[in-house]
Coordinates of C-alpha atoms in Angstrom, one line a residue:
X5 CA -13.7 -7.2 22.1
X6 CA -12.1 -6.8 25.8
X7 CA -8.8 -6.8 26.0
X8 CA -8.8 -10.2 27.8
X9 CA -10.5 -11.6 24.7
X10 CA -7.9 -10.6 22.4
X11 CA -4.8 -12.5 24.8
X12 CA -7.1 -15.6 24.1
X13 CA -7.1 -14.8 20.7
X14 CA -4.3 -14.5 19.8
X15 CA -3.4 -17.7 22.1
X16 CA -5.8 -19.6 20.0
X17 CA -4.2 -18.4 16.5
X18 CA -1.2 -18.9 17.4
X19 CA -2.1 -22.9 18.5
X20 CA -6.0 -23.4 17.1
X21 CA -5.7 -27.1 19.2
X22 CA -4.3 -25.5 22.6
X23 CA -6.9 -26.8 25.7
X24 CA -8.5 -24.2 27.7
X25 CA -5.8 -25.1 30.6
X26 CA -2.9 -24.2 29.0
X27 CA -4.8 -20.5 28.6
X28 CA -5.5 -20.4 31.8
X29 CA -1.4 -21.2 32.7
X30 CA -0.6 -18.8 30.1
X31 CA -2.2 -15.8 31.4
X32 CA -2.7 -16.8 35.0
X33 CA -6.3 -16.7 35.6
X34 CA -9.1 -19.9 36.1
X35 CA -9.7 -22.2 33.6
X36 CA -13.5 -21.4 34.0
X37 CA -12.8 -18.0 33.1
X38 CA -11.1 -18.8 29.4
X39 CA -13.7 -21.2 29.5
X40 CA -16.5 -17.3 29.9
X41 CA -14.7 -15.6 27.3
X42 CA -14.3 -18.2 24.7
X43 CA -18.2 -18.5 24.9
X44 CA -18.7 -15.0 24.4
X45 CA -16.0 -14.7 21.5
X46 CA -18.2 -17.3 20.1
X47 CA -21.2 -15.9 20.8
X48 CA -19.9 -12.6 18.8
X49 CA -19.0 -14.9 15.3
X50 CA -15.0 -14.6 16.2
X51 CA -14.7 -18.2 16.8
X52 CA -16.9 -21.0 14.6
X53 CA -17.7 -24.5 15.5
X54 CA -15.6 -26.9 17.3
X55 CA -11.3 -27.2 17.1
X56 CA -11.5 -22.9 17.9
X57 CA -12.2 -22.0 14.5
X58 CA -11.1 -18.4 13.8
X59 CA -12.5 -15.9 12.0
X60 CA -10.2 -14.1 9.8
X61 CA -11.4 -10.6 9.0
X62 CA -10.4 -9.4 5.5
X63 CA -7.6 -7.4 5.3
X64 CA -4.5 -6.5 3.0
X65 CA -0.6 -6.9 3.1
X66 CA 1.9 -3.8 1.8
X67 CA 5.1 -4.8 1.3
X68 CA 7.3 -1.6 0.5
X69 CA 9.6 1.1 1.5
X70 CA 9.7 3.2 4.4
X71 CA 10.9 6.6 4.4
X72 CA 11.6 9.9 6.3
X73 CA 11.1 12.9 3.1
X74 CA 13.1 15.6 4.2
X75 CA 12.1 19.0 2.5
X76 CA 13.9 22.1 1.7
X77 CA 13.5 25.8 0.3
X78 CA 15.2 28.7 0.2
X79 CA 13.3 32.0 1.1
X80 CA 15.0 33.8 -2.5
X81 CA 16.8 32.4 -5.3
X82 CA 19.2 29.5 -4.3
X83 CA 23.1 31.2 -3.5
X84 CA 24.9 27.5 -4.6
X85 CA 27.8 26.7 -1.8
X86 CA 26.6 28.9 0.8
X87 CA 23.7 28.9 4.3
X88 CA 20.3 29.6 2.3
X89 CA 17.8 31.0 4.7
X90 CA 14.1 28.9 4.0
X91 CA 12.1 26.1 5.4
X92 CA 12.7 22.8 5.9
X93 CA 10.1 20.4 6.6
X94 CA 9.7 16.3 7.6
X95 CA 7.6 13.6 7.1
X96 CA 7.0 10.3 6.7
X97 CA 6.9 8.8 3.0
X98 CA 7.9 5.8 0.9
X99 CA 5.7 4.2 -2.1
X100 CA 4.6 1.0 0.3
X101 CA 3.8 3.5 3.0
X102 CA 2.0 6.2 1.7
X103 CA 0.1 3.6 -0.4
X104 CA -1.0 2.3 3.5
X105 CA -1.5 5.2 5.1
X106 CA -3.9 6.2 2.2
X107 CA -6.1 3.1 3.0
X108 CA -6.2 3.2 6.4
X109 CA -7.7 6.7 6.4
X110 CA -10.1 4.9 3.9
X111 CA -11.2 2.2 6.4
X112 CA -9.9 -0.4 5.1
X113 CA -7.6 -2.9 7.6
X114 CA -4.1 -2.5 6.2
X115 CA -0.5 -4.1 7.7
X116 CA 2.3 -2.6 6.4
X117 CA 5.4 -5.3 6.4
X118 CA 8.6 -2.9 5.8
X119 CA 11.7 -2.1 7.6
X120 CA 13.1 1.1 9.8
X121 CA 16.0 2.1 11.3
X122 CA 16.5 2.6 15.4
X123 CA 17.4 6.0 15.0
X124 CA 15.0 8.8 15.4
X125 CA 13.1 9.0 12.1
X126 CA 12.4 5.4 12.9
X127 CA 10.4 6.2 15.5
X128 CA 8.7 9.2 14.0
X129 CA 7.6 7.2 11.0
X130 CA 6.6 4.6 13.2
X131 CA 4.2 6.8 15.1
X132 CA 3.0 8.6 12.3
X133 CA 2.3 5.5 10.2
X134 CA 0.3 3.8 13.4
X135 CA -1.5 6.7 14.4
X136 CA -2.8 6.7 10.9
X137 CA -4.1 3.5 11.7
X138 CA -1.9 0.8 9.8
X139 CA -0.7 -1.8 11.5
X140 CA 3.1 -2.1 11.7
X141 CA 3.8 -4.8 14.3
X142 CA 5.3 -6.5 10.9
X143 CA 7.3 -3.3 10.7
X144 CA 11.3 -3.9 11.6
X145 CA 13.0 -1.8 13.4
X146 CA 16.6 -2.9 12.8
X147 CA 19.7 -2.2 15.3
X148 CA 22.5 -0.1 13.6
X149 CA 20.7 0.8 10.3
X150 CA 19.6 4.4 9.3
X151 CA 15.9 4.8 8.2
X152 CA 15.5 5.4 4.8
X153 CA 15.4 8.6 4.2
X154 CA 14.6 11.0 0.8
X155 CA 16.3 14.4 1.1
X156 CA 14.8 17.0 -1.7
X157 CA 16.0 20.6 -2.4
X158 CA 13.8 23.4 -4.4
X159 CA 14.2 26.4 -5.7
X160 CA 12.2 29.7 -4.3
X161 CA 9.8 28.6 -7.2
X162 CA 9.3 25.0 -5.8
X163 CA 10.7 23.1 -8.7
X164 CA 13.1 20.7 -7.4
X165 CA 17.1 21.8 -8.0
X166 CA 18.0 18.0 -6.3
X167 CA 17.6 15.2 -4.8
X168 CA 19.5 12.3 -2.3
X169 CA 17.6 9.1 -1.7
X170 CA 19.4 6.4 0.8
X171 CA 17.5 3.4 0.6
X172 CA 20.2 0.6 1.6
X173 CA 18.1 -0.3 4.7
X174 CA 15.7 -2.1 2.1
X175 CA 18.5 -4.2 1.6
X176 CA 16.9 -6.1 5.1
X177 CA 13.3 -6.3 3.6
X178 CA 14.6 -9.6 2.1
X179 CA 13.5 -13.0 2.2
X180 CA 14.2 -13.9 5.3
X181 CA 12.1 -11.5 6.9
X182 CA 9.4 -11.9 4.5
X183 CA 9.2 -15.6 5.4
X184 CA 8.7 -14.4 9.2
X185 CA 5.4 -13.3 7.9
X186 CA 4.4 -15.8 5.8
X187 CA 0.7 -16.9 7.2
X188 CA -0.1 -13.0 7.3
X189 CA 0.5 -12.8 3.8
X190 CA -1.1 -15.8 3.1
X191 CA -4.2 -15.1 4.4
X192 CA -4.6 -10.7 3.0
X193 CA -7.6 -10.3 0.7
X194 CA -4.9 -8.6 -1.3
X195 CA -0.8 -8.2 -1.4
X196 CA 0.6 -4.5 -2.3
X197 CA 3.9 -4.3 -3.1
X198 CA 6.5 -1.4 -4.6
X199 CA 9.2 -2.2 -7.0
X200 CA 11.4 -0.8 -4.7
X201 CA 12.4 -4.4 -3.5
X202 CA 15.2 -6.3 -4.5
X203 CA 14.3 -8.8 -7.8
X204 CA 15.3 -11.5 -5.1
X205 CA 12.6 -10.4 -3.5
X206 CA 10.2 -9.8 -6.0
X207 CA 11.0 -13.1 -7.3
X208 CA 9.7 -15.1 -4.5
X209 CA 6.6 -13.4 -3.4
X210 CA 5.7 -13.9 -7.1
X211 CA 6.6 -17.3 -6.5
X212 CA 4.9 -18.6 -3.2
X213 CA 1.8 -16.5 -3.7
X214 CA 0.9 -16.1 -7.1
X215 CA -2.4 -17.4 -6.8
X216 CA -3.2 -14.3 -4.8
X217 CA -4.2 -11.4 -5.8
X218 CA -1.3 -9.2 -6.0
X219 CA -1.4 -5.1 -6.9
X220 CA 1.8 -3.4 -7.9
X221 CA 3.0 -0.2 -8.1
X222 CA 5.4 0.7 -10.9
X223 CA 7.3 3.4 -8.4
X224 CA 9.1 5.4 -11.7
X225 CA 10.2 4.7 -15.0
X226 CA 13.6 3.4 -14.4
X227 CA 12.1 0.8 -11.6
X228 CA 9.3 -0.1 -13.5
X229 CA 11.0 -3.0 -15.8
X230 CA 11.2 -5.0 -12.6
X231 CA 7.5 -5.7 -13.7
X232 CA 8.2 -7.1 -16.8
X233 CA 9.1 -10.7 -15.7
X234 CA 5.8 -11.2 -13.4
X235 CA 3.4 -9.6 -15.6
X236 CA 1.3 -12.9 -15.8
X237 CA 1.1 -12.9 -12.0
X238 CA -0.1 -9.3 -11.4
X239 CA -3.6 -9.1 -10.9
X240 CA -3.8 -5.1 -11.1
X241 CA -1.2 -2.7 -12.6
X242 CA -1.2 1.1 -12.7
X243 CA 1.4 2.6 -14.7
X244 CA 1.9 6.2 -17.0
X245 CA 2.2 6.1 -20.3
X246 CA 6.2 6.4 -20.0
X247 CA 6.7 3.1 -17.3
X248 CA 4.2 1.2 -19.7
X249 CA 6.5 1.9 -22.8
X250 CA 9.3 0.6 -21.0
X251 CA 7.7 -2.0 -20.0
X252 CA 6.3 -3.5 -23.3
X253 CA 9.5 -2.0 -25.8
X254 CA 6.5 -1.2 -27.9
X255 CA 6.7 2.2 -29.6
X256 CA 4.7 5.2 -28.0
X257 CA 3.8 7.9 -30.7
X258 CA 0.0 8.1 -31.2
X259 CA -3.5 7.3 -30.0
X260 CA -3.4 4.1 -31.9
X261 CA 0.3 3.0 -30.1
X262 CA -1.6 3.6 -26.2
X263 CA -3.9 0.9 -27.4
X264 CA -1.9 -1.4 -28.7
X265 CA 0.6 -1.3 -25.1
X266 CA -2.6 -1.7 -23.2
X267 CA -3.4 -4.9 -25.4
X268 CA -0.3 -5.9 -25.1
X269 CA -0.4 -6.4 -21.1
X270 CA -3.8 -7.8 -20.7
X271 CA -2.0 -10.6 -23.7
X272 CA 0.8 -10.8 -21.1
X273 CA -1.7 -12.2 -18.3
X274 CA -2.1 -8.9 -16.3
X275 CA -5.8 -9.3 -15.0
X276 CA -6.5 -5.4 -14.9
X277 CA -4.7 -2.6 -16.2
X278 CA -5.2 0.7 -15.4
X279 CA -2.9 3.1 -17.8
X280 CA -2.6 7.2 -16.6
X281 CA -2.8 9.8 -19.6
X282 CA -2.1 12.3 -16.9
X283 CA -4.7 14.8 -17.2
X284 CA -6.8 13.3 -20.2
X285 CA -7.6 10.1 -17.4
X286 CA -7.1 6.5 -17.1
X287 CA -7.3 4.0 -20.0
X288 CA -8.8 0.9 -18.1
X289 CA -8.1 -2.6 -19.7
X290 CA -8.9 -6.2 -18.9
X291 CA -9.6 -9.3 -21.4
X292 CA -13.5 -8.3 -21.5
X293 CA -13.9 -4.6 -21.2
X294 CA -12.2 -1.0 -22.1
X295 CA -13.0 2.3 -20.8
X296 CA -11.3 5.7 -20.7
X297 CA -12.1 7.1 -17.7
X298 CA -12.0 10.9 -17.2
X299 CA -11.1 13.2 -13.9
X300 CA -13.1 16.3 -13.6
X301 CA -11.3 19.6 -12.8
X302 CA -8.4 19.6 -10.4
X303 CA -7.0 22.9 -8.6
X304 CA -3.7 21.2 -8.2
X305 CA -1.5 22.5 -5.0
X306 CA 1.0 19.4 -4.9
X307 CA 0.5 16.2 -7.2
X308 CA 3.2 14.2 -5.3
X309 CA 1.1 11.2 -3.9
X310 CA -1.4 11.2 -6.7
X311 CA -0.7 7.7 -7.7
X312 CA -0.5 6.5 -3.9
X313 CA -3.7 7.8 -3.2
X314 CA -4.9 6.2 -6.9
X315 CA -3.8 2.7 -6.5
X316 CA -5.5 2.5 -2.6
X317 CA -8.3 3.6 -4.1
X318 CA -8.4 0.8 -6.4
X319 CA -7.6 -1.6 -3.6
X320 CA -11.0 -0.2 -1.6
X321 CA -12.8 -0.8 -4.8
X322 CA -12.1 -5.0 -4.2
X323 CA -12.8 -4.8 -0.7
X324 CA -16.2 -2.9 -0.7
X325 CA -17.4 -5.3 -4.0
X326 CA -17.1 -2.2 -6.3
X327 CA -17.1 -2.9 -10.2
X328 CA -13.9 -1.9 -12.1
X329 CA -15.5 1.1 -13.2
X330 CA -16.5 1.7 -10.2
X331 CA -13.1 1.1 -8.4
X332 CA -11.8 3.9 -11.2
X333 CA -14.0 6.7 -10.4
X334 CA -13.5 6.2 -6.5
X335 CA -9.6 5.8 -6.9
X336 CA -9.7 9.1 -9.0
X337 CA -11.7 10.9 -6.3
X338 CA -8.6 10.1 -3.7
X339 CA -6.4 11.4 -6.1
X340 CA -8.4 14.2 -6.5
X341 CA -7.9 15.2 -2.8
X342 CA -4.5 14.1 -3.0
X343 CA -3.6 16.9 -5.7
X344 CA -5.7 19.5 -3.8
X345 CA -3.4 19.2 -0.6
X346 CA -0.1 20.6 0.3
X347 CA 0.6 17.2 1.6
X348 CA 1.8 14.6 -0.1
X349 CA -1.1 12.1 1.5
X350 CA -4.3 14.4 2.1
X351 CA -4.7 13.8 6.5
X352 CA -8.0 14.6 6.2
X353 CA -8.8 12.0 3.4
X354 CA -11.8 9.4 4.5
X355 CA -14.5 7.3 2.7
X356 CA -16.9 9.8 3.0
X357 CA -14.6 12.8 1.6
X358 CA -14.2 10.3 -1.9
X359 CA -17.4 10.5 -2.4
X360 CA -19.0 13.5 -1.8
X361 CA -16.1 14.6 -4.4
X362 CA -17.1 12.6 -6.6
X363 CA -20.9 13.9 -6.3
X364 CA -19.6 17.6 -6.5
X365 CA -17.3 16.5 -9.5
X366 CA -21.3 15.6 -11.7
X367 CA -23.0 18.4 -10.2

């Protein structure tokens, strides 16, 4: 569409009963020009029928954390309480934000709802996310707040020595802010959230939008327990074994225990469970089906971000009408490409790249 058609369409979305003269007055153009633009949009299928019924394109909404990730690594063995020569890198991060970037790179129309500060990190993260193709109009840049930051210090071999996480700004990703985006959330084909959100926000989302397709990223073993009260409202859950054990409270001592835990989640009302078994693959379970899907050999460069890519792949599968098994294989392809790249998000990942990677795995 043209830029003028975009402007007219936004006014119609805000008020489906708006008169053509009112549109003309707001945009400082003639009423006849408005009529021509509306006729063109009707021919294109953007507007359907009388009363300006707008044909909404399918999109997904991601609600979660947006970070600036800072990584420091010395050149040689770390000397404590001293300045160590080495490398420091920074990149946009955060579970919710990472999932949204993967989705956008896979060609899925993705809207991110999050918060950043009005600081240099906030500007960097917003610009990087926007350039990746994510719609960041619903990301609030808060005055006087510090962008969520994750500071990690590695040793010379790449193993973590320590990390500090400042995510206090997420307290401002609250019910009042989410209420401003009710229409956006209600019309999403899927909602993706992570357990970095506060308990009251999770309760609000599962209460108000419980009849929609909701994906939950468990984030970590400690935070995964937040999912337990809402299992019957979760469409798709992707925990690892330790997270699944924590949520269920069931023992995990044998392969039989894994099946029992998977069954427990389905009994609680989960529609689809994708249980990560690490190098052994993914155990898929629903009320109707079960499957163990194993990955092909992967040259692991950096395992960070594989889970975010996997969840994005599952959402891609829904948006492209894949079966659950096909979605799982596609998601594994996303995870494999991510692990084979140094960065947390493979900046070259595309739908075509994933499909080619899966074809290579079958050869």
